[in-house]
Amino acid sequence: MRLVLATRNPGKVAELQARLGPLGVDLVSAADLGAPEVVEDADTLRGNADKKARALARHTGLPALADDTGLEVDALGGAPGVYSARFAGPDADDAANRRKLIADLDGIADRAARFRTVLVFVDRDGQALAFDGVCEGVITEGEVGDGGFGYDALFRPADGDGRTFAQMSTAEKNRISHRGRALDAFVAWLAGQNDRGA
């Protein structure tokens, strides 16, 4: 099956191709097919992922896969959530978003948080299926580690060994991450479809 992925990042395509290739999937990026960028303006992670996957499926005529991820901090009522990429403002970069999160949690003891990814698959008929992945953890008081992106230097996963995501290799992070768990659920579903000859 040829499947279009809502990304312009060749590294992400290669990473997912390694997981999906053994299931007979030939993954291609939205950029490879000249698909337009989709504005992520839904008020939920699922809404954004669904919007991107449906737009890609319509544009390409192929099944499509898209995701959206957010960081949910309990003490902030679940914020930044769907607004994680623009928490500090519409033109904010990762560093500005991290600074705002640190400032907003200053003096707050409850630092429980989770990363949530929603992965949406849309088939050729426009039917959508969603796969969720969650990674529980805590927000550190300051940045720890040089790797990763986004909020990785502030997030210490509960299933880890005490390091933040930014201190882990990509492979280590993917074994326990929210995105990895959502992908695991999709891979399990796809393998089941293959077993049934669908």
PDB file of C-alpha atoms in Angstrom:
ATOM      1  CA  MET A   1       0.000   0.000   0.000  1.00  0.00           C
ATOM      2  CA  ARG A   2       1.251   3.454  -0.875  1.00  0.00           C
ATOM      3  CA  LEU A   3       0.629   5.869   2.009  1.00  0.00           C
ATOM      4  CA  VAL A   4       1.219   9.621   2.174  1.00  0.00           C
ATOM      5  CA  LEU A   5       2.527  11.086   5.421  1.00  0.00           C
ATOM      6  CA  ALA A   6       1.689  14.632   6.509  1.00  0.00           C
ATOM      7  CA  THR A   7       5.245  15.816   6.971  1.00  0.00           C
ATOM      8  CA  ARG A   8       7.962  17.647   5.121  1.00  0.00           C
ATOM      9  CA  ASN A   9      10.653  16.094   7.318  1.00  0.00           C
ATOM     10  CA  PRO A  10      12.608  13.374   5.445  1.00  0.00           C
ATOM     11  CA  GLY A  11      13.920  12.003   8.756  1.00  0.00           C
ATOM     12  CA  LYS A  12      10.388  11.366   9.978  1.00  0.00           C
ATOM     13  CA  VAL A  13       9.533   9.606   6.699  1.00  0.00           C
ATOM     14  CA  ALA A  14      12.604   7.361   6.996  1.00  0.00           C
ATOM     15  CA  GLU A  15      11.833   6.565  10.641  1.00  0.00           C
ATOM     16  CA  LEU A  16       8.241   5.586   9.880  1.00  0.00           C
ATOM     17  CA  GLN A  17       9.199   3.700   6.708  1.00  0.00           C
ATOM     18  CA  ALA A  18      11.439   1.474   8.828  1.00  0.00           C
ATOM     19  CA  ARG A  19       8.410   0.567  10.984  1.00  0.00           C
ATOM     20  CA  LEU A  20       5.819   0.328   8.200  1.00  0.00           C
ATOM     21  CA  GLY A  21       7.891  -1.133   5.353  1.00  0.00           C
ATOM     22  CA  PRO A  22       7.744  -4.710   6.701  1.00  0.00           C
ATOM     23  CA  LEU A  23       3.931  -4.432   6.549  1.00  0.00           C
ATOM     24  CA  GLY A  24       4.028  -3.665   2.828  1.00  0.00           C
ATOM     25  CA  VAL A  25       3.722   0.109   3.133  1.00  0.00           C
ATOM     26  CA  ASP A  26       5.518   2.423   0.722  1.00  0.00           C
ATOM     27  CA  LEU A  27       5.597   5.754   2.541  1.00  0.00           C
ATOM     28  CA  VAL A  28       5.825   9.066   0.698  1.00  0.00           C
ATOM     29  CA  SER A  29       5.849  12.572   2.169  1.00  0.00           C
ATOM     30  CA  ALA A  30       3.356  15.330   1.451  1.00  0.00           C
ATOM     31  CA  ALA A  31       6.242  17.402   0.086  1.00  0.00           C
ATOM     32  CA  ASP A  32       7.174  14.674  -2.423  1.00  0.00           C
ATOM     33  CA  LEU A  33       3.679  14.906  -3.899  1.00  0.00           C
ATOM     34  CA  GLY A  34       3.490  18.706  -3.902  1.00  0.00           C
ATOM     35  CA  ALA A  35       0.694  18.778  -1.340  1.00  0.00           C
ATOM     36  CA  PRO A  36      -0.070  22.190   0.134  1.00  0.00           C
ATOM     37  CA  GLU A  37       0.533  23.003   3.801  1.00  0.00           C
ATOM     38  CA  VAL A  38      -2.557  22.555   5.965  1.00  0.00           C
ATOM     39  CA  VAL A  39      -3.284  25.182   8.614  1.00  0.00           C
ATOM     40  CA  GLU A  40      -3.632  23.557  12.035  1.00  0.00           C
ATOM     41  CA  ASP A  41      -6.483  25.606  13.457  1.00  0.00           C
ATOM     42  CA  ALA A  42      -8.711  22.969  15.073  1.00  0.00           C
ATOM     43  CA  ASP A  43      -9.307  23.141  18.812  1.00  0.00           C
ATOM     44  CA  THR A  44      -8.253  19.534  19.457  1.00  0.00           C
ATOM     45  CA  LEU A  45      -5.257  17.387  18.569  1.00  0.00           C
ATOM     46  CA  ARG A  46      -7.570  14.920  16.831  1.00  0.00           C
ATOM     47  CA  GLY A  47      -9.159  17.760  14.870  1.00  0.00           C
ATOM     48  CA  ASN A  48      -5.789  18.939  13.549  1.00  0.00           C
ATOM     49  CA  ALA A  49      -4.596  15.433  12.661  1.00  0.00           C
ATOM     50  CA  ASP A  50      -7.924  14.617  10.995  1.00  0.00           C
ATOM     51  CA  LYS A  51      -7.867  17.852   8.994  1.00  0.00           C
ATOM     52  CA  LYS A  52      -4.327  17.199   7.723  1.00  0.00           C
ATOM     53  CA  ALA A  53      -4.988  13.541   6.842  1.00  0.00           C
ATOM     54  CA  ARG A  54      -8.249  14.302   5.011  1.00  0.00           C
ATOM     55  CA  ALA A  55      -6.685  17.170   3.047  1.00  0.00           C
ATOM     56  CA  LEU A  56      -3.792  14.943   1.978  1.00  0.00           C
ATOM     57  CA  ALA A  57      -6.053  12.052   1.005  1.00  0.00           C
ATOM     58  CA  ARG A  58      -8.186  14.404  -1.126  1.00  0.00           C
ATOM     59  CA  HIS A  59      -5.154  16.049  -2.752  1.00  0.00           C
ATOM     60  CA  THR A  60      -3.294  12.821  -3.548  1.00  0.00           C
ATOM     61  CA  GLY A  61      -5.997  10.169  -3.894  1.00  0.00           C
ATOM     62  CA  LEU A  62      -3.930   8.016  -1.534  1.00  0.00           C
ATOM     63  CA  PRO A  63      -4.507   6.840   2.027  1.00  0.00           C
ATOM     64  CA  ALA A  64      -2.986   9.402   4.386  1.00  0.00           C
ATOM     65  CA  LEU A  65      -1.475   9.477   7.857  1.00  0.00           C
ATOM     66  CA  ALA A  66      -1.156  12.615  10.003  1.00  0.00           C
ATOM     67  CA  ASP A  67      -0.525  13.401  13.636  1.00  0.00           C
ATOM     68  CA  ASP A  68      -0.703  16.212  16.130  1.00  0.00           C
ATOM     69  CA  THR A  69       0.958  16.341  19.519  1.00  0.00           C
ATOM     70  CA  GLY A  70       0.457  18.439  22.600  1.00  0.00           C
ATOM     71  CA  LEU A  71       1.893  18.792  26.079  1.00  0.00           C
ATOM     72  CA  GLU A  72      -0.765  18.791  28.813  1.00  0.00           C
ATOM     73  CA  VAL A  73       0.254  20.201  32.211  1.00  0.00           C
ATOM     74  CA  ASP A  74      -2.145  19.452  35.075  1.00  0.00           C
ATOM     75  CA  ALA A  75      -1.403  22.637  37.042  1.00  0.00           C
ATOM     76  CA  LEU A  76      -2.217  24.682  33.924  1.00  0.00           C
ATOM     77  CA  GLY A  77      -5.567  23.003  33.314  1.00  0.00           C
ATOM     78  CA  GLY A  78      -4.166  20.904  30.467  1.00  0.00           C
ATOM     79  CA  ALA A  79      -2.401  23.797  28.731  1.00  0.00           C
ATOM     80  CA  PRO A  80      -0.603  24.270  26.473  1.00  0.00           C
ATOM     81  CA  GLY A  81      -2.337  21.257  24.841  1.00  0.00           C
ATOM     82  CA  VAL A  82      -3.333  21.837  21.232  1.00  0.00           C
ATOM     83  CA  TYR A  83      -1.562  25.220  21.403  1.00  0.00           C
ATOM     84  CA  SER A  84       1.823  23.729  22.380  1.00  0.00           C
ATOM     85  CA  ALA A  85       3.638  24.960  19.263  1.00  0.00           C
ATOM     86  CA  ARG A  86       2.401  28.528  19.785  1.00  0.00           C
ATOM     87  CA  PHE A  87       2.131  28.666  23.584  1.00  0.00           C
ATOM     88  CA  ALA A  88       4.188  31.868  23.844  1.00  0.00           C
ATOM     89  CA  GLY A  89       2.476  33.465  20.838  1.00  0.00           C
ATOM     90  CA  PRO A  90       1.760  32.839  17.154  1.00  0.00           C
ATOM     91  CA  ASP A  91       5.369  33.402  16.056  1.00  0.00           C
ATOM     92  CA  ALA A  92       7.044  31.833  19.103  1.00  0.00           C
ATOM     93  CA  ASP A  93       9.891  29.381  18.709  1.00  0.00           C
ATOM     94  CA  ASP A  94      10.627  26.346  20.895  1.00  0.00           C
ATOM     95  CA  ALA A  95      12.873  28.332  23.257  1.00  0.00           C
ATOM     96  CA  ALA A  96      10.188  30.985  23.859  1.00  0.00           C
ATOM     97  CA  ASN A  97       7.593  28.281  24.531  1.00  0.00           C
ATOM     98  CA  ARG A  98       9.899  26.611  27.071  1.00  0.00           C
ATOM     99  CA  ARG A  99      10.593  29.928  28.817  1.00  0.00           C
ATOM    100  CA  LYS A 100       6.859  30.621  29.125  1.00  0.00           C
ATOM    101  CA  LEU A 101       6.201  27.155  30.545  1.00  0.00           C
ATOM    102  CA  ILE A 102       8.976  27.568  33.136  1.00  0.00           C
ATOM    103  CA  ALA A 103       7.604  30.992  34.119  1.00  0.00           C
ATOM    104  CA  ASP A 104       4.003  29.762  34.332  1.00  0.00           C
ATOM    105  CA  LEU A 105       5.041  26.919  36.658  1.00  0.00           C
ATOM    106  CA  ASP A 106       7.302  29.034  38.875  1.00  0.00           C
ATOM    107  CA  GLY A 107       6.546  28.182  42.503  1.00  0.00           C
ATOM    108  CA  ILE A 108       4.073  25.416  41.611  1.00  0.00           C
ATOM    109  CA  ALA A 109       4.813  22.035  43.200  1.00  0.00           C
ATOM    110  CA  ASP A 110       2.452  19.933  41.038  1.00  0.00           C
ATOM    111  CA  ARG A 111       4.435  19.442  37.844  1.00  0.00           C
ATOM    112  CA  ALA A 112       2.567  16.392  36.514  1.00  0.00           C
ATOM    113  CA  ALA A 113       2.206  16.438  32.739  1.00  0.00           C
ATOM    114  CA  ARG A 114       1.804  14.245  29.741  1.00  0.00           C
ATOM    115  CA  PHE A 115       2.595  14.339  26.065  1.00  0.00           C
ATOM    116  CA  ARG A 116      -0.309  13.190  23.904  1.00  0.00           C
ATOM    117  CA  THR A 117      -0.156  12.282  20.216  1.00  0.00           C
ATOM    118  CA  VAL A 118      -3.170  11.567  18.058  1.00  0.00           C
ATOM    119  CA  LEU A 119      -2.396   9.784  14.790  1.00  0.00           C
ATOM    120  CA  VAL A 120      -5.170   9.747  12.172  1.00  0.00           C
ATOM    121  CA  PHE A 121      -5.296   7.383   9.194  1.00  0.00           C
ATOM    122  CA  VAL A 122      -7.708   8.207   6.361  1.00  0.00           C
ATOM    123  CA  ASP A 123      -8.315   5.494   3.763  1.00  0.00           C
ATOM    124  CA  ARG A 124      -9.139   5.942   0.062  1.00  0.00           C
ATOM    125  CA  ASP A 125     -12.859   6.088   0.916  1.00  0.00           C
ATOM    126  CA  GLY A 126     -12.386   8.939   3.398  1.00  0.00           C
ATOM    127  CA  GLN A 127     -12.933   6.771   6.467  1.00  0.00           C
ATOM    128  CA  ALA A 128     -10.808   7.935   9.411  1.00  0.00           C
ATOM    129  CA  LEU A 129      -9.349   5.985  12.314  1.00  0.00           C
ATOM    130  CA  ALA A 130      -7.532   7.602  15.246  1.00  0.00           C
ATOM    131  CA  PHE A 131      -4.755   6.109  17.366  1.00  0.00           C
ATOM    132  CA  ASP A 132      -3.732   7.752  20.648  1.00  0.00           C
ATOM    133  CA  GLY A 133      -0.409   7.640  22.444  1.00  0.00           C
ATOM    134  CA  VAL A 134       0.256   9.105  25.885  1.00  0.00           C
ATOM    135  CA  CYS A 135       3.468   9.452  27.878  1.00  0.00           C
ATOM    136  CA  GLU A 136       3.063  10.541  31.507  1.00  0.00           C
ATOM    137  CA  GLY A 137       5.802  12.467  33.279  1.00  0.00           C
ATOM    138  CA  VAL A 138       6.757  15.680  35.029  1.00  0.00           C
ATOM    139  CA  ILE A 139       8.022  19.100  34.005  1.00  0.00           C
ATOM    140  CA  THR A 140      11.491  19.884  35.335  1.00  0.00           C
ATOM    141  CA  GLU A 141      12.278  23.252  36.933  1.00  0.00           C
ATOM    142  CA  GLY A 142      14.750  24.110  34.184  1.00  0.00           C
ATOM    143  CA  GLU A 143      16.053  22.777  30.892  1.00  0.00           C
ATOM    144  CA  VAL A 144      18.033  19.548  31.116  1.00  0.00           C
ATOM    145  CA  GLY A 145      19.739  18.073  28.038  1.00  0.00           C
ATOM    146  CA  ASP A 146      20.714  19.228  24.568  1.00  0.00           C
ATOM    147  CA  GLY A 147      18.860  16.829  22.271  1.00  0.00           C
ATOM    148  CA  GLY A 148      15.343  16.644  20.965  1.00  0.00           C
ATOM    149  CA  PHE A 149      13.102  19.599  20.220  1.00  0.00           C
ATOM    150  CA  GLY A 150      10.067  21.397  21.552  1.00  0.00           C
ATOM    151  CA  TYR A 151       9.602  20.740  25.263  1.00  0.00           C
ATOM    152  CA  ASP A 152      11.939  17.696  25.404  1.00  0.00           C
ATOM    153  CA  ALA A 153      14.454  19.438  27.711  1.00  0.00           C
ATOM    154  CA  LEU A 154      11.682  20.073  30.272  1.00  0.00           C
ATOM    155  CA  PHE A 155       9.938  16.679  30.219  1.00  0.00           C
ATOM    156  CA  ARG A 156      11.029  13.736  32.372  1.00  0.00           C
ATOM    157  CA  PRO A 157       8.943  10.668  31.429  1.00  0.00           C
ATOM    158  CA  ALA A 158       7.609   8.476  34.232  1.00  0.00           C
ATOM    159  CA  ASP A 159       8.580   5.329  32.289  1.00  0.00           C
ATOM    160  CA  GLY A 160      12.167   6.480  31.870  1.00  0.00           C
ATOM    161  CA  ASP A 161      15.316   6.290  33.945  1.00  0.00           C
ATOM    162  CA  GLY A 162      15.254   9.830  35.353  1.00  0.00           C
ATOM    163  CA  ARG A 163      16.494  11.583  32.215  1.00  0.00           C
ATOM    164  CA  THR A 164      14.526  14.092  30.180  1.00  0.00           C
ATOM    165  CA  PHE A 165      13.634  13.332  26.574  1.00  0.00           C
ATOM    166  CA  ALA A 166      16.415  15.770  25.577  1.00  0.00           C
ATOM    167  CA  GLN A 167      18.981  13.542  27.305  1.00  0.00           C
ATOM    168  CA  MET A 168      17.898  10.419  25.409  1.00  0.00           C
ATOM    169  CA  SER A 169      18.840   9.180  21.982  1.00  0.00           C
ATOM    170  CA  THR A 170      16.059   9.221  19.405  1.00  0.00           C
ATOM    171  CA  ALA A 171      15.772   5.426  19.662  1.00  0.00           C
ATOM    172  CA  GLU A 172      15.486   5.557  23.470  1.00  0.00           C
ATOM    173  CA  LYS A 173      12.847   8.269  23.294  1.00  0.00           C
ATOM    174  CA  ASN A 174      10.833   6.463  20.615  1.00  0.00           C
ATOM    175  CA  ARG A 175      10.593   3.307  22.748  1.00  0.00           C
ATOM    176  CA  ILE A 176       8.587   5.125  25.438  1.00  0.00           C
ATOM    177  CA  SER A 177       7.264   8.261  23.749  1.00  0.00           C
ATOM    178  CA  HIS A 178       3.701   9.284  23.043  1.00  0.00           C
ATOM    179  CA  ARG A 179       4.353   9.278  19.291  1.00  0.00           C
ATOM    180  CA  GLY A 180       5.922   5.835  19.495  1.00  0.00           C
ATOM    181  CA  ARG A 181       2.888   4.511  21.373  1.00  0.00           C
ATOM    182  CA  ALA A 182       0.438   5.977  18.854  1.00  0.00           C
ATOM    183  CA  LEU A 183       2.496   4.455  16.049  1.00  0.00           C
ATOM    184  CA  ASP A 184       2.562   1.092  17.874  1.00  0.00           C
ATOM    185  CA  ALA A 185      -1.256   1.142  17.960  1.00  0.00           C
ATOM    186  CA  PHE A 186      -1.424   1.963  14.228  1.00  0.00           C
ATOM    187  CA  VAL A 187       1.131  -0.740  13.358  1.00  0.00           C
ATOM    188  CA  ALA A 188      -0.843  -3.322  15.380  1.00  0.00           C
ATOM    189  CA  TRP A 189      -4.056  -2.330  13.581  1.00  0.00           C
ATOM    190  CA  LEU A 190      -2.364  -2.417  10.155  1.00  0.00           C
ATOM    191  CA  ALA A 191      -0.813  -5.825  10.868  1.00  0.00           C
ATOM    192  CA  GLY A 192      -4.287  -7.085  11.794  1.00  0.00           C
ATOM    193  CA  GLN A 193      -5.667  -5.740   8.513  1.00  0.00           C
ATOM    194  CA  ASN A 194      -2.897  -7.541   6.627  1.00  0.00           C
ATOM    195  CA  ASP A 195      -3.626 -10.777   8.531  1.00  0.00           C
ATOM    196  CA  ARG A 196      -7.282 -10.533   7.459  1.00  0.00           C
ATOM    197  CA  GLY A 197      -6.284  -9.785   3.872  1.00  0.00           C
ATOM    198  CA  ALA A 198      -7.959  -6.381   3.956  1.00  0.00           C
TER     199      ALA A 198
END
